[in-house]
Short mmCIF file of C-alpha atoms in Angstrom, two decimals:
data_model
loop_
_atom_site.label_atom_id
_atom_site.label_comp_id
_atom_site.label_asym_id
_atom_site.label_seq_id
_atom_site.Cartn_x
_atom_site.Cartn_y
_atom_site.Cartn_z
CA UNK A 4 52.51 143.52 119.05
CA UNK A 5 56.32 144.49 120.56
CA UNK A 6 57.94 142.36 118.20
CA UNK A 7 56.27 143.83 115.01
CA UNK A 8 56.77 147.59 116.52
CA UNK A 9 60.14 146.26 117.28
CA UNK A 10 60.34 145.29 113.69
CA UNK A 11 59.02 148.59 112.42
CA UNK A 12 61.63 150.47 114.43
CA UNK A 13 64.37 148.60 112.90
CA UNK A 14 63.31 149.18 109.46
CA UNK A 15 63.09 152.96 110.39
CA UNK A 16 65.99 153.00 112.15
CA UNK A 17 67.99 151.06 109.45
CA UNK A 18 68.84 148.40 111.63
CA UNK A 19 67.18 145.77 109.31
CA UNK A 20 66.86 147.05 105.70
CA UNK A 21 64.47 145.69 103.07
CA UNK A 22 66.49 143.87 100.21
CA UNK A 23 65.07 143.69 96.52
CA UNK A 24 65.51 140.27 95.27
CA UNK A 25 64.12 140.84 91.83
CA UNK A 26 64.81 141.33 88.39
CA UNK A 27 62.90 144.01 86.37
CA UNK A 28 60.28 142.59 84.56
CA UNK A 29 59.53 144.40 80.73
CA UNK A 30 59.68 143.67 77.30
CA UNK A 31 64.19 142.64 77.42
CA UNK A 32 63.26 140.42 79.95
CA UNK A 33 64.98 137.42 78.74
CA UNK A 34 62.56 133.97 78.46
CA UNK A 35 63.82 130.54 78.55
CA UNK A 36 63.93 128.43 75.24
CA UNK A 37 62.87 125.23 74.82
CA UNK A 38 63.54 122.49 71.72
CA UNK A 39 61.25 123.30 68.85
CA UNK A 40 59.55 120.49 69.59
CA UNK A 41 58.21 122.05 72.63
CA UNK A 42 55.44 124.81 72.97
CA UNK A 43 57.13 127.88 73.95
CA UNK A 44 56.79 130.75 76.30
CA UNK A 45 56.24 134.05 74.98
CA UNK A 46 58.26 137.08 75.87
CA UNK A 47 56.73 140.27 78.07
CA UNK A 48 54.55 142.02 76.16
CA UNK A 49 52.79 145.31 77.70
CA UNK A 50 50.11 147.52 75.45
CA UNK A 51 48.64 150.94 76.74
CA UNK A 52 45.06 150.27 77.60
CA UNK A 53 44.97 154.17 78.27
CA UNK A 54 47.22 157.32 79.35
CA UNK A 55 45.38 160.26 80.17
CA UNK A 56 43.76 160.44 76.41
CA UNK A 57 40.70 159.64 74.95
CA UNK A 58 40.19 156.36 75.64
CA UNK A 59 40.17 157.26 79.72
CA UNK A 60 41.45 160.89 80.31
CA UNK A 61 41.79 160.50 84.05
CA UNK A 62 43.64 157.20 84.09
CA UNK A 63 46.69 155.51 83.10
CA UNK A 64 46.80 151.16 83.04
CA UNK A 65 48.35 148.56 80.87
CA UNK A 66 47.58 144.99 79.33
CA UNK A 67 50.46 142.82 80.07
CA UNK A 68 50.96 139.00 78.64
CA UNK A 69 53.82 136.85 79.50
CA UNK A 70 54.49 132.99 80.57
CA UNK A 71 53.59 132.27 84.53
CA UNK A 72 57.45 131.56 84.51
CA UNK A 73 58.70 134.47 83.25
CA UNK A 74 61.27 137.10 84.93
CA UNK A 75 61.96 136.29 88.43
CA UNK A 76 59.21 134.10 89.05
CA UNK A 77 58.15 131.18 91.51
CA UNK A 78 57.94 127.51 90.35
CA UNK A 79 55.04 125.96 92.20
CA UNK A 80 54.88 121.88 92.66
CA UNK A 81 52.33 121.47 90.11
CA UNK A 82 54.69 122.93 87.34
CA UNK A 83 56.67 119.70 87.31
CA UNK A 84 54.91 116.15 86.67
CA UNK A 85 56.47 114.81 89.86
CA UNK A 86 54.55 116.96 91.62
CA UNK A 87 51.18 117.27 89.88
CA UNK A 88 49.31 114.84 92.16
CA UNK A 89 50.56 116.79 95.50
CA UNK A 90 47.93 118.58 97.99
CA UNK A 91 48.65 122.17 98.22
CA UNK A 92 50.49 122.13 94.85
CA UNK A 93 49.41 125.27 93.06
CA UNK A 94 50.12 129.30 93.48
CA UNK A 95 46.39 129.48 95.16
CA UNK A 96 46.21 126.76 97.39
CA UNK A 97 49.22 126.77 99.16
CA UNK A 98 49.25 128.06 102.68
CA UNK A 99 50.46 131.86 102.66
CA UNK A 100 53.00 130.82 105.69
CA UNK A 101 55.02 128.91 103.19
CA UNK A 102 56.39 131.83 101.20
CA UNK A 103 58.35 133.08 104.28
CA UNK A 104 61.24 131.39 106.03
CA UNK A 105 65.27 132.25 106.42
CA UNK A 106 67.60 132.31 103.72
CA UNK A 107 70.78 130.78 103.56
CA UNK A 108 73.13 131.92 101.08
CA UNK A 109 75.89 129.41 99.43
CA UNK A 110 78.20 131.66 97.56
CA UNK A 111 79.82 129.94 94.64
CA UNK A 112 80.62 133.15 92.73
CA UNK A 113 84.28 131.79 92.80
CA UNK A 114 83.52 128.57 91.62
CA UNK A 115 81.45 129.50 88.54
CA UNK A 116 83.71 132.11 87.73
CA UNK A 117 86.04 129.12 86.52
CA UNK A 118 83.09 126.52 85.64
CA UNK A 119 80.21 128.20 84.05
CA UNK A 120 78.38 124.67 84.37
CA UNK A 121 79.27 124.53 87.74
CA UNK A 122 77.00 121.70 89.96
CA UNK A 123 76.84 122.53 93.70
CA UNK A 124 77.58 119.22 95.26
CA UNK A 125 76.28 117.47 98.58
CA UNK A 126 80.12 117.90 100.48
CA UNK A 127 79.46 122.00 99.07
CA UNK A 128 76.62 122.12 101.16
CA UNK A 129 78.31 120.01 104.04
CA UNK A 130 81.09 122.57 103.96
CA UNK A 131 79.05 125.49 104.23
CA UNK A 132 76.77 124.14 107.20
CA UNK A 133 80.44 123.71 109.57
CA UNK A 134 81.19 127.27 108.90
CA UNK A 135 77.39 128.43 109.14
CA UNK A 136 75.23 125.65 110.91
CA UNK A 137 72.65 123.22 109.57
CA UNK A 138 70.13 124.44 107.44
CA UNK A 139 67.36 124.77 109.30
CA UNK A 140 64.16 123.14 108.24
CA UNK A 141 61.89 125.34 106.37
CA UNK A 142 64.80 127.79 104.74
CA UNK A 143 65.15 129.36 101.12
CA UNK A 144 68.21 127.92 99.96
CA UNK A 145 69.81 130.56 97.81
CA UNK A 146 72.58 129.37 95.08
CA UNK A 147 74.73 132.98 94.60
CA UNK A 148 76.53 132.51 91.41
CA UNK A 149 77.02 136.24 90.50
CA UNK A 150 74.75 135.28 87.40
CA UNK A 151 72.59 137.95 87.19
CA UNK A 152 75.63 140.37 86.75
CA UNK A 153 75.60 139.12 83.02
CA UNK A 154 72.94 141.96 81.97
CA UNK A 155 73.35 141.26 78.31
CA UNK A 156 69.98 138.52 77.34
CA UNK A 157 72.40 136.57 75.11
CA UNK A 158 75.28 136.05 78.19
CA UNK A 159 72.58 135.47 80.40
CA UNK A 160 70.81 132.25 78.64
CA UNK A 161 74.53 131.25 77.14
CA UNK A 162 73.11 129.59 74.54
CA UNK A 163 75.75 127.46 72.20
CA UNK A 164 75.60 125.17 70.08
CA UNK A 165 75.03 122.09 72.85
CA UNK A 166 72.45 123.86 74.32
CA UNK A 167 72.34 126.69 77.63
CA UNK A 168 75.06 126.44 80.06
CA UNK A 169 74.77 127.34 83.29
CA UNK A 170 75.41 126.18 86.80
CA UNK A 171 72.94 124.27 88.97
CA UNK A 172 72.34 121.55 91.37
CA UNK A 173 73.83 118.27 91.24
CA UNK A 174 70.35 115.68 91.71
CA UNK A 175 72.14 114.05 94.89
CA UNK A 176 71.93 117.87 96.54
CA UNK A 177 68.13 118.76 95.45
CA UNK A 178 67.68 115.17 97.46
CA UNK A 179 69.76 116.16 100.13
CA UNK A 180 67.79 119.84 100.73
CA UNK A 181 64.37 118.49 99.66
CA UNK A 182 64.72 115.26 102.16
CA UNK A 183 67.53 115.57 104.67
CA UNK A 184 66.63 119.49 105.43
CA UNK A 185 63.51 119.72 104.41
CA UNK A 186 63.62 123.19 102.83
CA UNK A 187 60.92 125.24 101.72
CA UNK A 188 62.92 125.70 98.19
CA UNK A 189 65.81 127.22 96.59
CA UNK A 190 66.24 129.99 94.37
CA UNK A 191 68.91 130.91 92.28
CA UNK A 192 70.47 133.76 89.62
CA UNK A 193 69.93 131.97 86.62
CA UNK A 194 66.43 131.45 84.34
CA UNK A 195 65.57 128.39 85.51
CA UNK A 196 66.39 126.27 88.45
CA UNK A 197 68.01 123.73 86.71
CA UNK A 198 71.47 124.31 85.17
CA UNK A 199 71.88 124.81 81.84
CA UNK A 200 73.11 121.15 80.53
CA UNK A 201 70.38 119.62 83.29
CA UNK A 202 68.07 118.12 80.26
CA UNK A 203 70.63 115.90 79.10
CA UNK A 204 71.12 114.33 83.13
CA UNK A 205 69.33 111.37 84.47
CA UNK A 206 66.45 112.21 84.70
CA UNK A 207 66.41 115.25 83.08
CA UNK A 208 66.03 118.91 84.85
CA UNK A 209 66.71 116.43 88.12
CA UNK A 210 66.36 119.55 90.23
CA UNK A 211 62.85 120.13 89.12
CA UNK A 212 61.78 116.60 89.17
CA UNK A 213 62.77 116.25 92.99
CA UNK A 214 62.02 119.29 94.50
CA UNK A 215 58.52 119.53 92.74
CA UNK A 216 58.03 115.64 93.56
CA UNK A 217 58.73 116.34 97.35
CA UNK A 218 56.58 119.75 97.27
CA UNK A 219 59.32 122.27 97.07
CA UNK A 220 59.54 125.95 95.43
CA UNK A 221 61.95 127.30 93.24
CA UNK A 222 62.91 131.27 92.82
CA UNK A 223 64.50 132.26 89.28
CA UNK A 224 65.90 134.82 87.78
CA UNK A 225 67.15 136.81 91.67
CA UNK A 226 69.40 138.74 92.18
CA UNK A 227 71.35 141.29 94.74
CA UNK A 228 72.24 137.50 96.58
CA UNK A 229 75.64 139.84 97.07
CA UNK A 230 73.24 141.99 99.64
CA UNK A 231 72.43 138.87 101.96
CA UNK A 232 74.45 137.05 104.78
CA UNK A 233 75.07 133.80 104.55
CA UNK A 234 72.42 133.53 107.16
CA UNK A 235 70.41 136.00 109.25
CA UNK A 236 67.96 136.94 106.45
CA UNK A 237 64.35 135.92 106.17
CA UNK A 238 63.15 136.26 102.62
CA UNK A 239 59.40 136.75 101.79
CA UNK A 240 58.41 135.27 97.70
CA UNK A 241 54.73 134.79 97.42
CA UNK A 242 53.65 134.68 94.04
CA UNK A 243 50.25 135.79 92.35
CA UNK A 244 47.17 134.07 93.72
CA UNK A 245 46.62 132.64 90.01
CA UNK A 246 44.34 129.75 89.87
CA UNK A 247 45.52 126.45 89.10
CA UNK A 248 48.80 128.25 88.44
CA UNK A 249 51.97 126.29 87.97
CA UNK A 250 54.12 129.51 88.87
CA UNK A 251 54.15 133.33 89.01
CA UNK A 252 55.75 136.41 88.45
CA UNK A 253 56.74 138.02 91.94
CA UNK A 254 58.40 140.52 93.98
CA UNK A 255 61.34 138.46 96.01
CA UNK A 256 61.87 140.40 99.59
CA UNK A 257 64.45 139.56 101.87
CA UNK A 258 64.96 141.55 105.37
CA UNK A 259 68.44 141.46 106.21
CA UNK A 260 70.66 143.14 109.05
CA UNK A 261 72.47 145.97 107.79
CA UNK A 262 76.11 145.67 107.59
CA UNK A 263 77.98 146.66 111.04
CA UNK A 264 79.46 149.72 109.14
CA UNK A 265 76.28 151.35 107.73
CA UNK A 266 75.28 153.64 109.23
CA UNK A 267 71.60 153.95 111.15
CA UNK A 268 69.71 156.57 111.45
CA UNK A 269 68.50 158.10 114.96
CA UNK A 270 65.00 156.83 116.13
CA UNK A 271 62.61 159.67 116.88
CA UNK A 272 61.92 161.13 119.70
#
């Protein structure tokens, strides 16, 4: 019981504070597209059951529609055919314990800044673990791009005439944190977890196919990565117990030490 008092007091105390990880969710929520040859997933719609009228005086609730992988959202093993035949595979059977674990944070802001179909590479990843460690088994790998700064829908999906651009994982990585480190998942700025160009590689949406084949997560559509260390976070993404669901809406959650210069407030007496 100390260590979750301890915990409390260092929320309270600002020691630790409680980052938000997740976009709003609402009609402008912008939705992958797919080739029109493909079914589609509908945008957010949300209609007024009631609001203190007629139809329930007292009460105020909504009807909401939208695709499981809409908004920020969690991409279950199931959602990919590589991964359909796993144990454990969909939002309600996988063990709760598996939507926590420590983040590490790979900032490539820089990077994509210059190279908007920018591929994070196995030596990136290399490079980062001599200045910050290995990445421990059981981590969210978090891609920060500075992606989800682009607040206009149509910058966001960068849509031209070649298809989406944005940046990604290069396969040999996704087999490098799905094999060699054994991550719970990664998560990144962007609507999917694929880049943008990733259904023209071999195979296509390669990040998909291998973390999904080797029963990994993926987190879309986060943001505030800015708010994180590169490590010393533990980030908490558990998506709606739907069943047989391929993936979920979700609140992302990371708990983070505050920065040495913030200021904490005085624990009470």
């Amino acid at each position: 019981m100390s260590l979750l008092a301890d915990l409390i007091a260092s929320l309270d105390s600002g020691a630790l504070k409680v980052v938000d990880l997740t976009q709003p969710l609402g009609p402008q929520t912008p939705v992958i597209g797919l080739p029109p040859m493909f079914a589609s997933s509908p945008g957010v719609s949300i209609d007024v059951i009631s609001r203190y009228d007629g139809k329930g005086p007292g009460w105020y609730w909504n009807t909401i529609r939208m695709g499981e992988h809409t908004g920020t959202h969690f991409d279950a093993p199931v959602h990919w055919i590589t991964g359909k035949d796993l144990a454990d595979n969909r939002c309600d059977t996988i063990p709760a314990r598996r939507f926590v674990g420590p983040a590490c944070v790979i900032d490539v802001t820089a990077e994509v800044a210059k190279n908007e179909d920018f591929l994070l590479m196995p030596d990136h990843v290399t490079a980062w673990e001599k200045q910050h460690g290995t990445i421990p088994r059981g981590a969210w790998v978090l891609l920060r791009t500075g992606w989800s700064k682009r607040t206009d829908p149509a910058r966001f999906l960068n849509v031209k005439a070649d298809g989406p651009h944005s940046p990604g994982f290069h396969r040999s990585t996704s087999e490098l944190l799905a094999k060699d480190r054994d991550v719970l998942g990664v998560g990144v700025e962007t609507v999917g977890t694929d880049a943008g160009q990733a259904g023209t590689f071999d195979p296509p949406f390669s990040n998909h196919a291998t973390m999904h084949g080797n029963g990994k997560f993926g987190l879309a559509s986060l943001c505030n990565l800015d708010q994180l260390p590169a490590t010393g976070a533990v980030v908490i993404a558990a998506p709606l117990k739907i069943v047989d669901g391929s993936g979920s809406p979700l609140r992302v959650l990371a708990i983070s030490p505050a920065p040495p210069d913030q200021p904490q407030r005085p624990a009470e007496s």
